[in-house]
């Protein structure tokens, strides 16, 4: 055989990245086992998958397994698999760039992880390079299926910036990776220790993992299986303990927290499938990212097909993790076909309904736990009313809100709670959107509602304004923003109006006319209002206009929008208004009206377009008084 040894350098940044990784993973060093075994399991699963269309790929050896051997003499551990193996090109590509997916996202995130919660580090797939945490040299020997024995490839590196690639002879298909341990890591040579680690990280892997045992008496070697290699989801519920479920979850997701709940069903009938789904108790730090990997794995008749399947769940349930195992799909299904497949669409529908049902159960049986769920995932769940029209009613009933009434106990209410507490004459579900709870609570728009004892939902999530475009009705009650000019709110003020008969109507009309003339195009209209008690005036949005909060969102996103034209609503019962009304000096009157408008805009928007003008108007008044 010709020796064609070649030297390569890692990409320039690799050495440095490697150092950072090795240092930050030092207290978690045993995760290299998890990484290498999961790579082996992936390689075997890829082989199973290819065998569906080409049985020859097994080379008459279809008993796939992962084997671990140690050598005290060489101070080395070898992890071998009879999976798909790698070609020369693949070796260089996959092992030559440290910036592979898993490693890269890990390195991005370590900046965010502090020393104390070091444990979290275990959550990330850090990949093949984790070998160098314990090894001073790594030797990879690999051969793909169906090529001659002497077309094996050998890759070698000390993790210091260079690697070499050579050819070799390899009888067994697949990959074997030998780690030459650093002097202080020799305790990894103990079988007991290896068993414990493998059990901790990879017990759920349904491929047998074997370790080589040496029997001193008979002086013989034998293989011993160290994982249970059961596909938990295929067992009956009655055979699985809560502890098993939780253990399986942790292994499946690498999450250190326990799940809030799990949903396990064997479904038979038109569709045949098993689902084992989990709702985590903590949201990942990048839950917002819609491009996030999905936590669902697809199996077909126990054969692993692919992970990160998005098609089984709507986006607003993207925090759900677990396994779908179905009998209804062809084994050779591709990601592209998944998009179009009718069965997948049916599965998605059925799974979605089941998750929502389970959330409803949780809500009923354990409201406290439900609130924990809500606090972690509520803001993602709020995408639901827009995305899933079919389940809108049940999604709506699962939403939670702050409101005027929750101020006392810092609780959250459901729409059903809200409707139960509506006043008899109240027609709609009222809400206000704002940047924060406190600023909404003190907003003059709520004065009337507080006085009448009518609750108003207070929405302060960024997504809320958008959600409310889709949430228009619940149980035949329409939603109504309190900052919008609407007859249902005006009707609530009738009593106030009646009580104030002493107001001279004609006088008021003249007053309003004068204000309109002064403000001109700056406002849409000027009106009297009886909904205020402590505030002289507010601005309202016309029902066909964009709301203030929506405009802010658009502006923040860098979009151009036509500025809102507000309706200025004046409280004729307020002392300040009475005072302004009586001013004869036209210049002074104009100054007051201009200031009044600026005040109301400040209260509505939280900021002014031209603060200096506001200050000037104020100072003018101080000087004239
Ligand atoms: P990741 O698993 O996230 O892709 P790794 O660094 O763990 O990143 O592995 C890089 C790549 O090397 C894998 O995607 C795979 O293509 C290849 N690889 C690693 N180990 C094996 C193996 N035992 N058999 C076949 N290919 C492997
Ligand atoms: Mg990997």
XYZ file of C-alpha atoms and ligand atoms in Angstrom:
653
model
C 0.000 0.000 0.000
C 1.286 3.416 -0.935
C 1.735 5.717 1.972
C 0.179 9.047 1.149
C 0.471 10.825 4.450
C -0.608 14.451 4.259
C -0.318 17.282 6.763
C -3.061 19.808 7.323
C -3.512 22.866 9.483
C -6.711 23.641 11.328
C -8.450 26.844 10.335
C -6.533 29.736 11.871
C -8.921 30.443 14.745
C -9.262 26.783 15.652
C -6.375 26.482 18.061
C -7.604 29.382 20.114
C -11.192 28.133 20.118
C -9.982 24.741 21.178
C -8.150 26.211 24.155
C -11.196 28.157 25.275
C -13.340 25.089 24.982
C -11.002 22.803 26.837
C -10.659 25.284 29.675
C -14.338 25.998 30.048
C -15.271 22.341 29.948
C -12.700 21.228 32.398
C -15.108 20.560 35.257
C -17.352 18.610 32.884
C -14.668 16.636 31.205
C -16.488 13.320 31.095
C -18.888 14.688 28.484
C -16.417 13.633 25.802
C -17.962 10.188 26.228
C -21.388 11.506 25.504
C -20.138 13.271 22.395
C -18.221 10.360 20.946
C -20.926 7.821 21.689
C -23.627 9.995 20.248
C -21.525 10.467 17.099
C -21.192 6.702 16.857
C -24.905 6.222 17.399
C -25.602 8.809 14.673
C -23.284 6.971 12.308
C -25.070 3.689 12.990
C -28.464 5.267 12.550
C -27.331 6.709 9.220
C -26.282 3.218 8.186
C -29.678 1.755 9.167
C -31.302 4.452 7.192
C -29.270 3.808 4.046
C -29.814 0.078 4.353
C -33.493 0.618 3.650
C -32.676 1.243 0.005
C -29.483 -0.811 -0.114
C -29.201 -3.861 2.120
C -25.685 -4.607 0.842
C -24.382 -1.738 2.884
C -24.327 -4.067 5.927
C -21.536 -6.168 4.402
C -23.258 -9.178 6.009
C -22.827 -7.613 9.408
C -26.116 -6.014 10.428
C -25.593 -6.352 14.178
C -24.687 -2.775 14.888
C -22.998 -1.855 18.117
C -20.660 0.525 19.853
C -17.678 -0.985 21.640
C -15.308 0.461 24.193
C -11.867 -0.924 24.954
C -9.106 0.386 27.172
C -5.390 -0.276 27.193
C -3.410 0.324 30.366
C -0.199 -0.192 28.452
C -0.957 2.426 25.821
C -2.920 4.534 28.311
C -5.695 4.772 25.774
C -9.454 4.378 25.364
C -10.918 3.297 22.032
C -14.536 3.794 21.033
C -15.497 1.830 17.925
C -18.671 1.614 15.912
C -19.711 -0.299 12.823
C -21.676 2.640 11.455
C -21.459 4.477 8.188
C -17.789 5.500 8.464
C -16.194 8.441 6.667
C -14.473 8.974 3.337
C -11.211 10.910 3.155
C -13.037 14.026 2.092
C -15.512 13.653 4.964
C -12.743 13.120 7.495
C -11.015 16.325 6.445
C -14.244 18.256 6.348
C -15.853 16.939 9.532
C -12.862 16.633 11.809
C -10.723 19.395 10.315
C -12.939 22.306 11.108
C -13.558 22.993 14.719
C -16.267 25.437 13.781
C -18.744 22.600 13.255
C -22.293 23.334 14.222
C -22.314 22.035 17.775
C -18.970 23.452 18.786
C -19.663 26.811 17.252
C -22.949 27.379 19.014
C -21.369 26.235 22.239
C -18.557 28.751 21.891
C -21.046 31.510 21.172
C -22.948 30.720 24.292
C -20.139 30.288 26.803
C -19.833 34.039 26.872
C -23.272 34.047 28.440
C -22.618 31.376 30.992
C -21.114 32.376 34.285
C -18.806 30.256 36.345
C -21.426 29.287 38.946
C -23.868 27.623 36.634
C -21.173 25.673 35.010
C -23.531 22.726 35.035
C -25.369 24.256 32.142
C -22.408 23.663 29.929
C -23.379 20.025 29.734
C -26.455 21.082 27.805
C -24.557 21.863 24.669
C -23.371 19.463 22.080
C -19.705 20.360 21.949
C -18.741 17.676 19.510
C -15.773 15.605 18.581
C -13.210 18.118 19.837
C -14.203 17.487 23.431
C -11.829 14.491 23.107
C -8.934 16.873 23.604
C -10.105 17.730 27.107
C -8.622 14.431 28.277
C -6.472 13.301 25.346
C -3.041 14.499 24.343
C -3.421 12.722 21.016
C -6.405 11.398 19.104
C -6.259 8.753 16.406
C -9.268 8.128 14.194
C -9.467 5.123 11.894
C -12.456 4.847 9.629
C -13.749 3.048 6.571
C -17.060 3.529 4.794
C -19.218 0.564 3.885
C -18.697 -1.236 0.595
C -15.143 -0.091 -0.126
C -12.059 -2.378 -0.052
C -10.402 -2.923 3.328
C -7.304 -1.015 2.307
C -9.260 2.165 1.592
C -9.496 3.059 5.220
C -8.493 6.537 6.415
C -6.437 7.432 9.438
C -6.621 10.864 11.031
C -4.298 11.936 13.778
C -3.874 15.097 15.811
C -2.554 16.464 19.078
C -5.129 19.237 18.968
C -2.433 21.843 18.607
C -3.222 23.319 15.258
C -2.329 20.484 12.923
C -3.586 17.102 11.872
C -2.431 14.430 9.480
C -4.428 12.202 7.200
C -3.128 8.885 5.944
C -4.552 5.744 4.412
C -4.818 2.491 6.330
C -6.288 -0.959 6.228
C -9.435 -1.495 8.240
C -11.303 -4.732 8.184
C -14.370 -3.699 10.093
C -16.617 -1.091 8.595
C -17.122 2.084 10.627
C -15.047 4.318 12.830
C -12.813 3.744 15.794
C -11.477 6.609 17.812
C -8.532 6.174 20.141
C -7.797 8.732 22.833
C -4.240 8.719 24.248
C -4.945 10.106 27.689
C -3.092 12.924 29.370
C -1.111 11.720 32.399
C -3.568 13.171 34.921
C -6.622 11.631 33.260
C -5.657 8.000 33.629
C -8.589 7.184 35.913
C -10.715 7.101 32.764
C -9.112 3.725 32.106
C -11.240 2.126 34.848
C -14.171 0.132 33.505
C -16.300 0.995 36.527
C -15.898 4.673 35.862
C -16.675 4.289 32.177
C -19.832 2.299 32.921
C -21.047 4.989 35.253
C -20.491 7.781 32.762
C -22.014 5.918 29.850
C -25.007 5.110 31.966
C -25.410 8.690 32.978
C -25.331 10.130 29.495
C -26.345 7.545 26.993
C -28.459 4.884 28.584
C -31.382 5.763 26.309
C -29.423 5.028 23.152
C -31.137 2.020 21.664
C -27.922 0.659 20.156
C -25.988 -1.756 22.379
C -22.886 -0.275 23.954
C -20.385 -2.924 25.031
C -17.249 -2.752 27.092
C -14.411 -5.226 26.952
C -13.928 -7.144 30.167
C -10.857 -9.074 31.194
C -11.372 -12.054 33.431
C -8.254 -12.570 35.522
C -9.048 -16.178 36.424
C -9.652 -17.517 32.965
C -7.431 -14.892 31.375
C -10.011 -14.267 28.692
C -11.656 -11.208 27.206
C -15.405 -10.877 26.806
C -17.886 -8.157 25.834
C -20.378 -6.839 28.312
C -23.367 -4.679 27.420
C -23.506 -1.602 29.646
C -26.646 0.226 28.541
C -30.186 -1.041 28.852
C -30.841 -0.105 25.218
C -34.589 -0.004 25.571
C -36.768 2.325 23.577
C -38.725 3.569 26.569
C -41.549 5.035 24.519
C -42.470 1.649 23.091
C -43.229 0.257 26.549
C -46.663 0.416 28.129
C -47.335 3.330 30.442
C -47.924 0.928 33.316
C -44.407 -0.432 32.916
C -42.768 2.965 33.262
C -42.244 4.766 36.556
C -42.205 8.545 36.948
C -38.539 8.212 37.685
C -37.968 6.435 34.344
C -39.841 9.163 32.505
C -37.779 11.867 34.134
C -34.527 10.056 33.592
C -35.341 9.524 29.942
C -36.174 13.205 29.547
C -32.867 14.312 30.985
C -30.970 12.009 28.706
C -32.959 12.954 25.663
C -32.565 16.690 26.152
C -29.507 17.092 28.377
C -31.709 19.370 30.461
C -30.717 19.423 34.116
C -34.224 20.398 35.256
C -37.197 18.096 35.534
C -39.992 18.464 32.999
C -43.285 20.100 34.013
C -45.247 17.261 32.460
C -45.076 14.459 29.937
C -47.611 13.132 27.482
C -47.284 9.509 26.481
C -49.760 7.795 24.185
C -49.962 4.730 22.009
C -52.454 5.789 19.387
C -54.240 3.229 17.264
C -56.905 3.597 14.631
C -56.716 5.617 11.447
C -53.308 6.910 12.475
C -50.922 4.672 14.296
C -48.243 6.314 16.332
C -46.607 6.695 19.688
C -45.872 10.053 21.175
C -43.735 10.721 24.212
C -43.705 14.472 24.627
C -42.310 16.621 27.385
C -42.885 20.193 28.439
C -39.687 21.482 30.038
C -39.797 23.564 33.187
C -37.295 26.137 31.957
C -37.248 27.942 28.651
C -33.959 27.894 26.730
C -32.193 31.248 26.569
C -32.942 31.608 22.872
C -36.584 30.542 22.991
C -37.416 33.629 20.949
C -35.581 32.426 17.938
C -38.184 30.983 15.604
C -35.433 29.338 13.603
C -34.588 27.342 16.679
C -34.090 23.652 16.352
C -37.172 21.703 17.220
C -36.864 19.246 20.063
C -38.785 16.471 18.334
C -37.271 13.280 17.006
C -38.944 11.137 14.420
C -38.775 7.360 14.552
C -40.503 5.038 12.153
C -41.145 1.613 13.650
C -38.412 2.199 16.216
C -35.840 3.205 13.582
C -34.474 6.654 14.168
C -35.146 8.752 11.070
C -34.287 12.327 11.936
C -34.225 14.917 14.639
C -35.256 18.537 14.821
C -38.484 17.916 12.995
C -40.522 21.080 12.812
C -43.474 19.744 10.862
C -45.163 17.972 13.759
C -45.769 21.005 15.880
C -47.037 24.512 15.349
C -44.491 27.216 16.111
C -46.193 28.359 19.287
C -45.547 24.918 20.806
C -41.895 24.859 19.792
C -40.782 24.318 23.386
C -42.192 20.780 23.422
C -39.575 18.028 23.308
C -39.795 14.343 22.704
C -40.339 11.517 20.315
C -42.854 10.604 17.643
C -42.721 7.005 16.474
C -45.113 6.172 13.670
C -46.037 3.197 11.538
C -47.707 5.268 8.878
C -44.749 6.837 7.112
C -42.397 5.221 4.617
C -38.920 4.687 6.040
C -37.254 6.523 3.188
C -39.028 9.779 3.885
C -36.950 12.915 3.310
C -37.098 16.306 4.930
C -38.527 17.767 1.732
C -41.340 15.236 1.635
C -42.147 15.940 5.264
C -43.294 19.413 4.290
C -45.990 18.142 1.959
C -47.011 14.867 3.498
C -50.704 14.499 4.347
C -50.126 12.028 7.134
C -47.737 14.439 8.791
C -50.394 17.110 8.636
C -52.862 14.782 10.335
C -50.289 13.801 12.933
C -49.583 17.451 13.628
C -53.250 18.158 14.141
C -53.711 15.263 16.466
C -50.563 15.975 18.496
C -51.373 19.665 18.801
C -54.847 18.899 20.153
C -53.375 16.454 22.621
C -50.846 18.945 23.966
C -53.516 21.606 24.390
C -55.793 19.115 26.195
C -52.973 18.248 28.549
C -52.301 21.898 29.276
C -55.998 22.309 30.065
C -55.776 19.402 32.464
C -52.777 20.928 34.168
C -54.581 24.224 34.451
C -57.491 22.542 36.212
C -55.588 20.135 38.396
C -52.599 22.221 39.317
C -53.105 25.947 38.703
C -49.857 26.801 40.443
C -47.834 24.591 38.166
C -49.752 25.901 35.194
C -48.693 29.408 36.125
C -45.082 28.231 36.235
C -45.545 26.946 32.708
C -47.146 30.210 31.704
C -44.363 32.330 33.130
C -41.747 30.373 31.169
C -43.514 29.850 27.871
C -46.505 32.206 27.844
C -44.924 34.734 25.533
C -44.288 32.021 22.932
C -47.707 30.490 23.451
C -49.203 33.880 22.628
C -48.293 33.299 18.993
C -51.074 30.703 19.090
C -54.185 32.766 18.299
C -52.551 34.000 15.091
C -51.078 30.701 14.017
C -53.756 28.190 14.903
C -57.243 29.380 13.993
C -58.698 25.932 14.476
C -57.768 25.757 18.147
C -58.227 29.436 18.891
C -60.948 28.921 21.502
C -58.931 26.529 23.630
C -55.723 28.523 23.145
C -57.559 31.662 24.243
C -58.830 29.925 27.346
C -55.248 28.973 28.232
C -53.937 32.546 28.039
C -53.125 34.382 31.243
C -53.254 38.121 31.853
C -52.419 40.794 34.341
C -55.240 43.248 34.949
C -56.331 46.062 37.239
C -57.572 43.412 39.664
C -54.296 41.490 39.821
C -52.462 44.452 41.356
C -53.282 43.226 44.864
C -51.921 39.702 44.640
C -49.649 39.819 41.611
C -51.612 36.907 40.208
C -52.696 36.295 36.611
C -56.226 35.723 35.379
C -57.749 33.797 32.490
C -60.350 35.135 30.104
C -62.884 32.881 31.776
C -62.109 34.535 35.123
C -62.510 37.892 33.441
C -65.904 37.102 31.957
C -67.135 35.696 35.254
C -66.409 39.038 36.867
C -67.913 41.268 34.206
C -70.578 43.764 35.271
C -74.063 43.154 33.998
C -74.101 46.100 31.637
C -70.544 45.499 30.438
C -70.543 44.405 26.806
C -66.886 43.868 26.006
C -63.575 42.614 27.343
C -61.479 45.716 27.923
C -57.716 45.860 27.632
C -54.858 48.312 27.498
C -51.433 47.774 25.934
C -48.422 49.483 27.396
C -44.683 49.195 27.993
C -45.037 48.321 31.648
C -47.656 47.321 34.195
C -47.170 50.387 36.368
C -47.433 52.912 33.588
C -50.585 51.195 32.330
C -52.081 51.041 35.808
C -51.717 54.785 36.293
C -52.833 55.634 32.782
C -55.804 58.066 32.728
C -57.588 55.767 30.309
C -58.287 53.495 33.269
C -59.824 56.134 35.556
C -63.392 55.412 34.516
C -62.891 51.645 34.788
C -61.390 51.815 38.240
C -64.217 54.004 39.409
C -66.877 51.663 38.051
C -65.132 48.527 39.248
C -64.691 47.203 35.708
C -61.571 45.130 35.220
C -59.194 45.896 32.346
C -56.554 43.474 31.056
C -53.082 45.007 31.139
C -50.881 43.780 28.290
C -47.195 44.554 28.437
C -45.441 41.886 26.352
C -44.011 43.009 23.052
C -46.084 40.401 21.302
C -49.374 41.465 22.903
C -50.295 44.240 20.526
C -49.762 41.880 17.627
C -51.668 39.061 19.313
C -54.664 41.310 19.873
C -55.050 41.692 16.114
C -55.976 38.039 16.047
C -57.758 37.768 19.360
C -60.931 39.620 18.519
C -63.543 37.642 20.401
C -63.879 35.139 23.219
C -67.144 33.410 24.117
C -69.088 35.958 22.062
C -67.505 38.879 23.860
C -65.500 41.284 21.760
C -62.186 42.700 22.881
C -61.951 46.467 23.168
C -58.870 48.606 23.689
C -59.621 51.345 26.202
C -57.502 53.883 24.370
C -59.754 53.693 21.348
C -62.804 55.839 20.918
C -65.683 53.388 21.175
C -69.394 53.616 21.910
C -69.288 50.756 24.408
C -67.016 52.881 26.584
C -69.044 56.016 26.024
C -72.157 54.198 27.180
C -70.467 53.459 30.477
C -70.147 57.199 31.053
C -73.833 58.002 30.688
C -74.342 58.134 34.416
C -71.497 60.597 34.857
C -73.066 62.749 32.230
C -76.460 62.754 33.888
C -74.959 63.761 37.189
C -73.415 66.794 35.623
C -76.500 68.538 34.258
C -75.138 71.841 35.487
C -72.710 72.030 32.597
C -73.847 74.624 30.094
C -73.955 72.856 26.789
C -73.808 75.861 24.581
C -70.828 77.177 26.452
C -69.046 73.903 26.003
C -69.695 73.760 22.294
C -68.194 77.195 21.850
C -65.198 76.155 23.895
C -64.629 73.029 21.801
C -64.963 75.021 18.589
C -62.288 77.434 19.797
C -59.928 74.581 20.630
C -60.462 72.956 17.242
C -59.579 76.181 15.527
C -56.341 76.481 17.465
C -55.209 72.889 16.988
C -56.392 72.520 13.401
C -54.649 69.653 11.623
C -52.771 68.563 14.734
C -55.761 66.514 15.876
C -58.470 64.476 14.249
C -61.191 65.916 16.432
C -61.877 67.557 19.762
C -64.641 66.247 22.015
C -65.959 66.307 25.523
C -65.524 63.212 27.623
C -67.039 62.060 30.874
C -64.792 59.114 31.438
C -62.121 61.005 33.356
C -62.106 61.898 37.021
C -58.646 63.164 37.912
C -57.270 64.112 34.536
C -58.226 67.228 32.513
C -57.873 65.597 29.088
C -56.674 62.543 27.182
C -56.114 61.561 23.605
C -58.069 58.680 22.084
C -57.332 56.748 18.939
C -60.052 56.548 16.333
C -61.243 52.991 15.788
C -59.849 52.888 12.246
C -56.387 54.109 13.273
C -53.342 52.150 14.332
C -52.900 52.052 18.119
C -50.108 53.933 19.845
C -48.408 50.741 20.959
C -48.550 49.297 17.447
C -47.042 52.464 16.011
C -44.219 52.240 18.521
C -43.528 48.646 17.484
C -43.403 49.631 13.832
C -41.082 52.558 14.541
C -38.825 50.365 16.675
C -38.614 47.954 13.740
C -37.457 50.816 11.541
C -40.667 50.995 9.501
C -42.215 54.162 8.183
C -45.715 54.830 9.422
C -48.111 57.730 9.071
C -48.216 59.506 12.428
C -51.438 58.808 14.343
C -53.981 61.621 14.465
C -55.615 61.534 17.863
C -58.964 62.689 19.146
C -58.476 65.135 22.015
C -61.054 64.395 24.695
C -61.659 67.111 27.293
C -63.059 66.551 30.772
C -65.406 69.516 31.315
C -65.678 68.774 35.033
C -62.024 69.299 35.728
C -60.950 72.451 37.556
C -58.142 73.160 35.146
C -60.495 72.991 32.166
C -62.900 75.357 33.907
C -60.001 77.707 34.457
C -58.839 77.578 30.844
C -62.377 78.070 29.632
C -62.595 81.358 31.445
C -59.400 82.823 29.977
C -60.074 85.826 27.803
C -56.537 86.597 26.600
C -56.281 84.768 23.270
C -52.531 84.277 23.329
C -52.638 82.842 26.811
C -55.601 80.639 25.885
C -53.698 79.246 22.899
C -50.679 78.574 25.092
C -52.855 76.553 27.490
C -54.484 74.541 24.725
C -51.144 73.749 23.089
C -49.789 72.621 26.433
C -52.877 70.529 27.123
C -52.371 68.637 23.888
C -48.684 68.070 24.627
C -49.542 66.765 28.102
C -52.004 64.248 26.788
C -49.547 63.102 24.136
C -46.877 62.648 26.773
C -49.244 60.552 28.892
C -50.248 58.457 25.889
C -46.861 57.934 24.257
C -44.414 58.229 27.116
C -42.331 60.678 25.094
C -42.718 63.816 23.009
C -41.631 64.616 19.510
C -40.410 68.029 20.569
C -39.748 68.268 24.311
C -38.289 71.802 24.073
C -41.567 73.094 22.771
C -43.307 71.535 25.759
C -40.860 73.217 28.120
C -41.298 76.548 26.384
C -45.080 76.362 26.733
C -44.745 75.526 30.434
C -42.302 78.324 31.125
C -44.484 80.841 29.340
C -47.289 79.991 31.724
C -45.078 80.309 34.812
C -44.099 83.782 33.667
C -47.650 84.968 33.004
C -48.967 83.746 36.339
P -21.849 17.124 15.219
O -22.078 15.737 15.773
O -22.603 18.178 15.983
O -22.065 17.215 13.746
P -19.148 16.563 15.912
O -17.965 17.442 16.132
O -19.555 15.692 17.027
O -20.328 17.505 15.463
O -18.879 15.641 14.665
C -18.555 16.215 13.425
C -18.905 15.310 12.301
O -17.964 14.264 12.181
C -20.236 14.600 12.430
O -21.298 15.406 11.975
C -20.032 13.371 11.528
O -20.280 13.712 10.180
C -18.572 13.100 11.681
N -18.350 12.015 12.644
C -17.936 12.125 13.915
N -17.847 10.927 14.510
C -18.203 10.007 13.585
C -18.331 8.559 13.571
N -18.075 7.831 14.660
N -18.727 7.980 12.419
C -18.995 8.718 11.324
N -18.905 10.048 11.269
C -18.522 10.702 12.387
Mg -21.599 15.064 17.615
